[in-house]
Every structure is written in C-alpha cells, then in structure tokens.
C-alpha cells in the first residue's frame, strides 16, 4: 500500500497508538481520499503533531443509539469499534487559522482502548486490519460490477443526476466500490456497515442493498436513509 511518499506493507509499518478524529457520517476507506477543513484548536494541535510524526490520523464515527448519535452533545462521545487510518498526503494553511487537509486511506483498525490524558485530542491503542495493506486481484474479480453499476445508475436516474461514465468504465472494481461507498449520501449507520464489511465483495453487496432500499423508500414515499 502506497500513500504519498510512504509505503505500508506489514504490521510493523503502522503505529500501535493513533490520534483519532471522531466525525459522524465520515467514511474513509483504504486508498480513498478524504478532504477535511480543520479549525478547532484541539484538532489543529492533533494535525500539527501528526505532521511532525507519522502523519497518520484515525477517522472514526461516534456510535448510534436508537438511530441517533449517542452522546452527540458530549465533548467526548463514545467511539465506534472500527475506524480507518489515513495519512496526511496534502495540506494547506488558509491564513485564518485553518488547515485544508487531504487524507489517503491506509487500512481499517479496531479500537482496543483509549489513552487517557496527555493531549487535548483523543488517542487510542489500535489493531490494524493488516489484510487491507495487500490487494488481491481475485477479490477484485468477485465484485458484481454489473449489479453495482445498475444500482448506481438507478439512483442517479431517480435523482436526475449524471456521472462521468467514461471515468467509471476505466475504474477498477476496488476503486469503484470504495469511491461510491465514500461519496454515498447514506447516514452514519449505513456508512459504518460499509466500513465494517469483511471484504470488497461484501461491501459491494451491502452498497447495492442499501441503495435499493433507499430507492424503494424514496419511490414509495417513505423516509429515505439520507443523513
């Protein structure tokens, strides 16, 4: 796995502890690109420290309780058990105290326990999903690309949207599945289900199923799964 100027191949290439950025509805997947606008002092401090060190940040969602974000008004909400490590591959200072950052997804991780104190931001001990560091051509071939594109096209048609079909036709199955998952307008629970899918084939199947449910509810006048 390459990200920027770094290469991640084995467990030893990744830290045992990482700073985490809790953000509901944010989905980062391996090889995905996530733009962030950083302005809170604690997260500015976190990114300063990351830039001076490994450049790795853990993106993780707060969990849901009854369809709502648990402790959403808390300064320290609970964390979902699975997040994704991202490397800072570009950043710019805005001149008004903000950072515009791009994270490149490296691999998913499991939160083992949280480190208490010592920093204005949160840190956890993590267990990386090392299998995400290697990409199998066989796994890529198992994706139902035809079904995925059909669901995507139906969603676009239902919402009177268009897409760059030339670029889509040249995208690998892995890039297609992960990109569509990240840009999907689904809520936090659906995003977490896509993140925790055990493999690419299952993630594609989950994406198709959620999209079909959304289309059925939208066309039937029910509540959609949008944020």
PDB file of C-alpha atoms in Angstrom:
ATOM      1  CA  UNK A   1       0.000   0.000   0.000  1.00  0.00           C
ATOM      2  CA  UNK A   2       1.418   3.365  -1.080  1.00  0.00           C
ATOM      3  CA  UNK A   3       0.155   6.687   0.245  1.00  0.00           C
ATOM      4  CA  UNK A   4       2.050   9.815  -0.680  1.00  0.00           C
ATOM      5  CA  UNK A   5       5.737   9.162  -0.066  1.00  0.00           C
ATOM      6  CA  UNK A   6       5.128   6.314   2.382  1.00  0.00           C
ATOM      7  CA  UNK A   7       4.737   2.585   1.899  1.00  0.00           C
ATOM      8  CA  UNK A   8       2.837   0.333   4.290  1.00  0.00           C
ATOM      9  CA  UNK A   9       3.366  -3.399   3.888  1.00  0.00           C
ATOM     10  CA  UNK A  10       3.270  -5.076   7.303  1.00  0.00           C
ATOM     11  CA  UNK A  11       2.042  -4.525  10.858  1.00  0.00           C
ATOM     12  CA  UNK A  12       5.378  -3.041  11.926  1.00  0.00           C
ATOM     13  CA  UNK A  13       4.913  -0.197   9.430  1.00  0.00           C
ATOM     14  CA  UNK A  14       1.985   1.102  11.476  1.00  0.00           C
ATOM     15  CA  UNK A  15       1.922   2.648  14.959  1.00  0.00           C
ATOM     16  CA  UNK A  16       0.315   0.984  17.959  1.00  0.00           C
ATOM     17  CA  UNK A  17      -1.320   4.237  19.048  1.00  0.00           C
ATOM     18  CA  UNK A  18      -3.000   6.858  16.864  1.00  0.00           C
ATOM     19  CA  UNK A  19      -4.812  10.138  17.353  1.00  0.00           C
ATOM     20  CA  UNK A  20      -8.465   9.876  16.371  1.00  0.00           C
ATOM     21  CA  UNK A  21     -10.829  12.344  14.757  1.00  0.00           C
ATOM     22  CA  UNK A  22     -14.429  11.426  15.709  1.00  0.00           C
ATOM     23  CA  UNK A  23     -16.735  12.584  12.912  1.00  0.00           C
ATOM     24  CA  UNK A  24     -20.253  11.281  12.320  1.00  0.00           C
ATOM     25  CA  UNK A  25     -21.100  10.336   8.742  1.00  0.00           C
ATOM     26  CA  UNK A  26     -17.465  10.445   7.599  1.00  0.00           C
ATOM     27  CA  UNK A  27     -16.318   7.315   5.789  1.00  0.00           C
ATOM     28  CA  UNK A  28     -12.673   6.775   4.867  1.00  0.00           C
ATOM     29  CA  UNK A  29     -11.669   3.532   3.148  1.00  0.00           C
ATOM     30  CA  UNK A  30      -8.270   2.165   2.039  1.00  0.00           C
ATOM     31  CA  UNK A  31      -6.967   4.134  -0.975  1.00  0.00           C
ATOM     32  CA  UNK A  32      -9.822   6.627  -0.611  1.00  0.00           C
ATOM     33  CA  UNK A  33      -9.267  10.395  -0.471  1.00  0.00           C
ATOM     34  CA  UNK A  34     -10.974  12.473   2.219  1.00  0.00           C
ATOM     35  CA  UNK A  35     -10.817  16.293   2.326  1.00  0.00           C
ATOM     36  CA  UNK A  36     -11.038  17.923   5.756  1.00  0.00           C
ATOM     37  CA  UNK A  37     -11.387  21.505   6.939  1.00  0.00           C
ATOM     38  CA  UNK A  38      -9.613  21.708  10.310  1.00  0.00           C
ATOM     39  CA  UNK A  39     -10.356  24.676  12.573  1.00  0.00           C
ATOM     40  CA  UNK A  40     -10.950  23.505  16.162  1.00  0.00           C
ATOM     41  CA  UNK A  41      -7.866  24.177  18.348  1.00  0.00           C
ATOM     42  CA  UNK A  42      -7.628  20.582  19.607  1.00  0.00           C
ATOM     43  CA  UNK A  43      -7.666  19.190  16.069  1.00  0.00           C
ATOM     44  CA  UNK A  44      -5.213  21.812  14.840  1.00  0.00           C
ATOM     45  CA  UNK A  45      -2.920  20.552  17.619  1.00  0.00           C
ATOM     46  CA  UNK A  46      -3.570  16.959  16.551  1.00  0.00           C
ATOM     47  CA  UNK A  47      -2.645  17.637  12.940  1.00  0.00           C
ATOM     48  CA  UNK A  48       0.451  19.622  13.958  1.00  0.00           C
ATOM     49  CA  UNK A  49       1.635  16.619  15.971  1.00  0.00           C
ATOM     50  CA  UNK A  50       0.749  14.188  13.177  1.00  0.00           C
ATOM     51  CA  UNK A  51       2.672  16.244  10.622  1.00  0.00           C
ATOM     52  CA  UNK A  52       5.698  16.179  12.922  1.00  0.00           C
ATOM     53  CA  UNK A  53       5.387  12.409  13.338  1.00  0.00           C
ATOM     54  CA  UNK A  54       3.845   9.547  11.384  1.00  0.00           C
ATOM     55  CA  UNK A  55       1.284  11.723   9.525  1.00  0.00           C
ATOM     56  CA  UNK A  56      -1.378   9.151  10.436  1.00  0.00           C
ATOM     57  CA  UNK A  57      -4.838  10.026  11.747  1.00  0.00           C
ATOM     58  CA  UNK A  58      -7.622   7.628  12.694  1.00  0.00           C
ATOM     59  CA  UNK A  59     -11.061   8.538  11.350  1.00  0.00           C
ATOM     60  CA  UNK A  60     -13.807   7.018  13.497  1.00  0.00           C
ATOM     61  CA  UNK A  61     -17.514   7.638  13.996  1.00  0.00           C
ATOM     62  CA  UNK A  62     -19.405   8.044  17.263  1.00  0.00           C
ATOM     63  CA  UNK A  63     -21.833   5.103  17.673  1.00  0.00           C
ATOM     64  CA  UNK A  64     -25.592   5.343  17.281  1.00  0.00           C
ATOM     65  CA  UNK A  65     -28.255   4.738  19.889  1.00  0.00           C
ATOM     66  CA  UNK A  66     -31.816   4.388  18.631  1.00  0.00           C
ATOM     67  CA  UNK A  67     -30.882   5.909  15.290  1.00  0.00           C
ATOM     68  CA  UNK A  68     -29.325   8.985  16.934  1.00  0.00           C
ATOM     69  CA  UNK A  69     -25.672   9.696  17.653  1.00  0.00           C
ATOM     70  CA  UNK A  70     -25.036   8.636  21.239  1.00  0.00           C
ATOM     71  CA  UNK A  71     -23.837  11.492  23.454  1.00  0.00           C
ATOM     72  CA  UNK A  72     -23.823  13.852  20.453  1.00  0.00           C
ATOM     73  CA  UNK A  73     -23.638  16.871  22.748  1.00  0.00           C
ATOM     74  CA  UNK A  74     -20.768  15.425  24.751  1.00  0.00           C
ATOM     75  CA  UNK A  75     -17.251  16.753  24.336  1.00  0.00           C
ATOM     76  CA  UNK A  76     -16.045  13.147  24.484  1.00  0.00           C
ATOM     77  CA  UNK A  77     -18.595  10.819  22.858  1.00  0.00           C
ATOM     78  CA  UNK A  78     -18.118   7.072  22.650  1.00  0.00           C
ATOM     79  CA  UNK A  79     -16.272   5.719  19.603  1.00  0.00           C
ATOM     80  CA  UNK A  80     -17.296   3.000  17.178  1.00  0.00           C
ATOM     81  CA  UNK A  81     -15.097  -0.073  17.465  1.00  0.00           C
ATOM     82  CA  UNK A  82     -13.796   0.153  13.875  1.00  0.00           C
ATOM     83  CA  UNK A  83     -12.268   3.139  12.080  1.00  0.00           C
ATOM     84  CA  UNK A  84      -9.786   3.756   9.260  1.00  0.00           C
ATOM     85  CA  UNK A  85      -6.234   5.050   9.354  1.00  0.00           C
ATOM     86  CA  UNK A  86      -5.448   7.858   6.941  1.00  0.00           C
ATOM     87  CA  UNK A  87      -2.167   9.506   6.007  1.00  0.00           C
ATOM     88  CA  UNK A  88      -1.973  13.262   5.556  1.00  0.00           C
ATOM     89  CA  UNK A  89      -0.909  13.466   1.899  1.00  0.00           C
ATOM     90  CA  UNK A  90      -1.573  17.158   1.358  1.00  0.00           C
ATOM     91  CA  UNK A  91      -2.385  20.186   3.453  1.00  0.00           C
ATOM     92  CA  UNK A  92      -2.551  23.930   3.108  1.00  0.00           C
ATOM     93  CA  UNK A  93      -2.714  26.779   5.595  1.00  0.00           C
ATOM     94  CA  UNK A  94      -5.548  29.186   4.870  1.00  0.00           C
ATOM     95  CA  UNK A  95      -4.103  32.237   6.636  1.00  0.00           C
ATOM     96  CA  UNK A  96      -7.069  32.462   9.008  1.00  0.00           C
ATOM     97  CA  UNK A  97      -6.028  29.666  11.360  1.00  0.00           C
ATOM     98  CA  UNK A  98      -7.414  26.683   9.438  1.00  0.00           C
ATOM     99  CA  UNK A  99      -5.883  23.702   7.639  1.00  0.00           C
ATOM    100  CA  UNK A 100      -7.267  22.269   4.430  1.00  0.00           C
ATOM    101  CA  UNK A 101      -6.175  18.630   4.569  1.00  0.00           C
ATOM    102  CA  UNK A 102      -6.419  15.558   2.372  1.00  0.00           C
ATOM    103  CA  UNK A 103      -6.238  12.113   3.975  1.00  0.00           C
ATOM    104  CA  UNK A 104      -5.432   8.974   1.980  1.00  0.00           C
ATOM    105  CA  UNK A 105      -6.907   5.804   3.476  1.00  0.00           C
ATOM    106  CA  UNK A 106      -4.374   3.169   4.556  1.00  0.00           C
ATOM    107  CA  UNK A 107      -6.233   0.415   6.393  1.00  0.00           C
ATOM    108  CA  UNK A 108      -9.048  -0.116   8.839  1.00  0.00           C
ATOM    109  CA  UNK A 109      -8.336  -0.583  12.537  1.00  0.00           C
ATOM    110  CA  UNK A 110     -10.086  -1.832  15.636  1.00  0.00           C
ATOM    111  CA  UNK A 111     -10.131   0.412  18.702  1.00  0.00           C
ATOM    112  CA  UNK A 112      -8.643  -1.576  21.582  1.00  0.00           C
ATOM    113  CA  UNK A 113      -8.771   1.043  24.342  1.00  0.00           C
ATOM    114  CA  UNK A 114      -8.471   4.789  24.743  1.00  0.00           C
ATOM    115  CA  UNK A 115      -5.405   6.525  26.152  1.00  0.00           C
ATOM    116  CA  UNK A 116      -6.414   8.922  28.897  1.00  0.00           C
ATOM    117  CA  UNK A 117      -4.929  12.415  29.239  1.00  0.00           C
ATOM    118  CA  UNK A 118      -1.713  13.910  27.943  1.00  0.00           C
ATOM    119  CA  UNK A 119      -3.134  15.613  24.840  1.00  0.00           C
ATOM    120  CA  UNK A 120      -6.000  17.987  24.018  1.00  0.00           C
ATOM    121  CA  UNK A 121      -7.221  15.428  21.457  1.00  0.00           C
ATOM    122  CA  UNK A 122      -8.106  11.761  21.783  1.00  0.00           C
ATOM    123  CA  UNK A 123      -5.764   8.810  21.187  1.00  0.00           C
ATOM    124  CA  UNK A 124      -6.338   5.067  21.109  1.00  0.00           C
ATOM    125  CA  UNK A 125      -4.433   1.815  21.045  1.00  0.00           C
ATOM    126  CA  UNK A 126      -5.386   0.196  17.757  1.00  0.00           C
ATOM    127  CA  UNK A 127      -5.232  -3.149  15.977  1.00  0.00           C
ATOM    128  CA  UNK A 128      -4.843  -2.554  12.224  1.00  0.00           C
ATOM    129  CA  UNK A 129      -6.562  -4.773   9.670  1.00  0.00           C
ATOM    130  CA  UNK A 130      -3.285  -5.859   8.073  1.00  0.00           C
ATOM    131  CA  UNK A 131      -5.140  -7.628   5.252  1.00  0.00           C
ATOM    132  CA  UNK A 132      -6.130  -4.180   3.925  1.00  0.00           C
ATOM    133  CA  UNK A 133      -2.475  -3.469   3.118  1.00  0.00           C
ATOM    134  CA  UNK A 134      -2.398  -6.061   0.332  1.00  0.00           C
ATOM    135  CA  UNK A 135      -4.773  -6.003  -2.596  1.00  0.00           C
ATOM    136  CA  UNK A 136      -5.868  -9.250  -4.152  1.00  0.00           C
ATOM    137  CA  UNK A 137      -6.821  -9.353  -7.831  1.00  0.00           C
ATOM    138  CA  UNK A 138      -9.015 -12.352  -7.007  1.00  0.00           C
ATOM    139  CA  UNK A 139     -11.024 -10.282  -4.507  1.00  0.00           C
ATOM    140  CA  UNK A 140     -11.473  -7.566  -7.119  1.00  0.00           C
ATOM    141  CA  UNK A 141     -12.890 -10.086  -9.590  1.00  0.00           C
ATOM    142  CA  UNK A 142     -15.591 -11.287  -7.159  1.00  0.00           C
ATOM    143  CA  UNK A 143     -17.415  -7.947  -7.226  1.00  0.00           C
ATOM    144  CA  UNK A 144     -20.756  -7.864  -9.046  1.00  0.00           C
ATOM    145  CA  UNK A 145     -19.773  -4.845 -11.133  1.00  0.00           C
ATOM    146  CA  UNK A 146     -22.858  -5.102 -13.358  1.00  0.00           C
ATOM    147  CA  UNK A 147     -25.219  -5.096 -10.369  1.00  0.00           C
ATOM    148  CA  UNK A 148     -23.350  -2.245  -8.712  1.00  0.00           C
ATOM    149  CA  UNK A 149     -23.479  -0.059 -11.806  1.00  0.00           C
ATOM    150  CA  UNK A 150     -27.159  -0.852 -12.309  1.00  0.00           C
ATOM    151  CA  UNK A 151     -27.968   0.287  -8.759  1.00  0.00           C
ATOM    152  CA  UNK A 152     -25.816   3.388  -9.178  1.00  0.00           C
ATOM    153  CA  UNK A 153     -27.475   4.296 -12.471  1.00  0.00           C
ATOM    154  CA  UNK A 154     -30.942   3.800 -10.958  1.00  0.00           C
ATOM    155  CA  UNK A 155     -30.043   6.109  -8.077  1.00  0.00           C
ATOM    156  CA  UNK A 156     -28.761   8.773 -10.479  1.00  0.00           C
ATOM    157  CA  UNK A 157     -31.851   8.498 -12.669  1.00  0.00           C
ATOM    158  CA  UNK A 158     -34.171   8.743  -9.659  1.00  0.00           C
ATOM    159  CA  UNK A 159     -32.430  11.922  -8.538  1.00  0.00           C
ATOM    160  CA  UNK A 160     -31.925  13.357 -12.062  1.00  0.00           C
ATOM    161  CA  UNK A 161     -28.149  13.276 -11.711  1.00  0.00           C
ATOM    162  CA  UNK A 162     -25.385  12.415 -14.160  1.00  0.00           C
ATOM    163  CA  UNK A 163     -21.906  10.929 -13.808  1.00  0.00           C
ATOM    164  CA  UNK A 164     -18.626  10.704 -15.684  1.00  0.00           C
ATOM    165  CA  UNK A 165     -19.298   7.292 -17.184  1.00  0.00           C
ATOM    166  CA  UNK A 166     -16.044   7.293 -19.129  1.00  0.00           C
ATOM    167  CA  UNK A 167     -14.021   7.519 -15.912  1.00  0.00           C
ATOM    168  CA  UNK A 168     -16.286   4.966 -14.243  1.00  0.00           C
ATOM    169  CA  UNK A 169     -15.762   2.488 -17.082  1.00  0.00           C
ATOM    170  CA  UNK A 170     -11.979   2.659 -16.550  1.00  0.00           C
ATOM    171  CA  UNK A 171     -12.074   2.405 -12.748  1.00  0.00           C
ATOM    172  CA  UNK A 172     -11.080  -0.848 -11.064  1.00  0.00           C
ATOM    173  CA  UNK A 173     -13.725  -2.663  -9.050  1.00  0.00           C
ATOM    174  CA  UNK A 174     -11.939  -1.767  -5.813  1.00  0.00           C
ATOM    175  CA  UNK A 175     -11.755   1.905  -6.705  1.00  0.00           C
ATOM    176  CA  UNK A 176     -15.374   1.906  -7.855  1.00  0.00           C
ATOM    177  CA  UNK A 177     -16.769   0.191  -4.732  1.00  0.00           C
ATOM    178  CA  UNK A 178     -14.776   2.274  -2.265  1.00  0.00           C
ATOM    179  CA  UNK A 179     -15.354   5.578  -4.053  1.00  0.00           C
ATOM    180  CA  UNK A 180     -19.107   5.026  -4.316  1.00  0.00           C
ATOM    181  CA  UNK A 181     -19.241   3.959  -0.661  1.00  0.00           C
ATOM    182  CA  UNK A 182     -17.424   7.101   0.486  1.00  0.00           C
ATOM    183  CA  UNK A 183     -19.449   9.540  -1.614  1.00  0.00           C
ATOM    184  CA  UNK A 184     -22.813   7.905  -0.922  1.00  0.00           C
ATOM    185  CA  UNK A 185     -25.390  10.127   0.834  1.00  0.00           C
ATOM    186  CA  UNK A 186     -26.205   7.482   3.447  1.00  0.00           C
ATOM    187  CA  UNK A 187     -26.416   8.024   7.190  1.00  0.00           C
ATOM    188  CA  UNK A 188     -23.808   7.097   9.826  1.00  0.00           C
ATOM    189  CA  UNK A 189     -25.164   3.571  10.446  1.00  0.00           C
ATOM    190  CA  UNK A 190     -25.029   2.674   6.748  1.00  0.00           C
ATOM    191  CA  UNK A 191     -21.553   4.203   6.429  1.00  0.00           C
ATOM    192  CA  UNK A 192     -20.353   2.107   9.370  1.00  0.00           C
ATOM    193  CA  UNK A 193     -21.803  -1.046   7.811  1.00  0.00           C
ATOM    194  CA  UNK A 194     -19.865  -0.328   4.616  1.00  0.00           C
ATOM    195  CA  UNK A 195     -16.679   0.260   6.614  1.00  0.00           C
ATOM    196  CA  UNK A 196     -17.030  -2.975   8.577  1.00  0.00           C
ATOM    197  CA  UNK A 197     -17.843  -5.183   5.570  1.00  0.00           C
ATOM    198  CA  UNK A 198     -15.305  -8.026   5.817  1.00  0.00           C
ATOM    199  CA  UNK A 199     -14.226  -7.898   2.172  1.00  0.00           C
ATOM    200  CA  UNK A 200     -14.704  -5.992  -1.076  1.00  0.00           C
ATOM    201  CA  UNK A 201     -17.375  -8.363  -2.396  1.00  0.00           C
ATOM    202  CA  UNK A 202     -19.463  -7.964   0.764  1.00  0.00           C
ATOM    203  CA  UNK A 203     -19.006  -4.184   0.717  1.00  0.00           C
ATOM    204  CA  UNK A 204     -20.288  -4.080  -2.876  1.00  0.00           C
ATOM    205  CA  UNK A 205     -23.278  -6.261  -1.947  1.00  0.00           C
ATOM    206  CA  UNK A 206     -24.007  -4.035   1.054  1.00  0.00           C
ATOM    207  CA  UNK A 207     -23.780  -0.925  -1.099  1.00  0.00           C
ATOM    208  CA  UNK A 208     -26.201  -2.386  -3.649  1.00  0.00           C
ATOM    209  CA  UNK A 209     -28.652  -3.455  -0.908  1.00  0.00           C
ATOM    210  CA  UNK A 210     -28.632  -0.059   0.832  1.00  0.00           C
ATOM    211  CA  UNK A 211     -29.081   1.753  -2.480  1.00  0.00           C
ATOM    212  CA  UNK A 212     -32.014  -0.468  -3.437  1.00  0.00           C
ATOM    213  CA  UNK A 213     -33.669   0.109  -0.040  1.00  0.00           C
ATOM    214  CA  UNK A 214     -33.164   3.844  -0.414  1.00  0.00           C
ATOM    215  CA  UNK A 215     -34.692   3.804  -3.900  1.00  0.00           C
ATOM    216  CA  UNK A 216     -37.666   1.737  -2.720  1.00  0.00           C
ATOM    217  CA  UNK A 217     -38.356   4.050   0.212  1.00  0.00           C
ATOM    218  CA  UNK A 218     -37.897   7.192  -1.880  1.00  0.00           C
ATOM    219  CA  UNK A 219     -40.155   5.966  -4.676  1.00  0.00           C
ATOM    220  CA  UNK A 220     -42.674   4.649  -2.159  1.00  0.00           C
ATOM    221  CA  UNK A 221     -42.759   7.912  -0.250  1.00  0.00           C
ATOM    222  CA  UNK A 222     -41.166   6.523   2.915  1.00  0.00           C
ATOM    223  CA  UNK A 223     -38.331   8.018   4.910  1.00  0.00           C
ATOM    224  CA  UNK A 224     -35.050   7.716   2.995  1.00  0.00           C
ATOM    225  CA  UNK A 225     -31.757   6.669   4.553  1.00  0.00           C
ATOM    226  CA  UNK A 226     -30.214  10.041   3.950  1.00  0.00           C
ATOM    227  CA  UNK A 227     -28.373  11.963   6.638  1.00  0.00           C
TER     228      UNK A 227
END
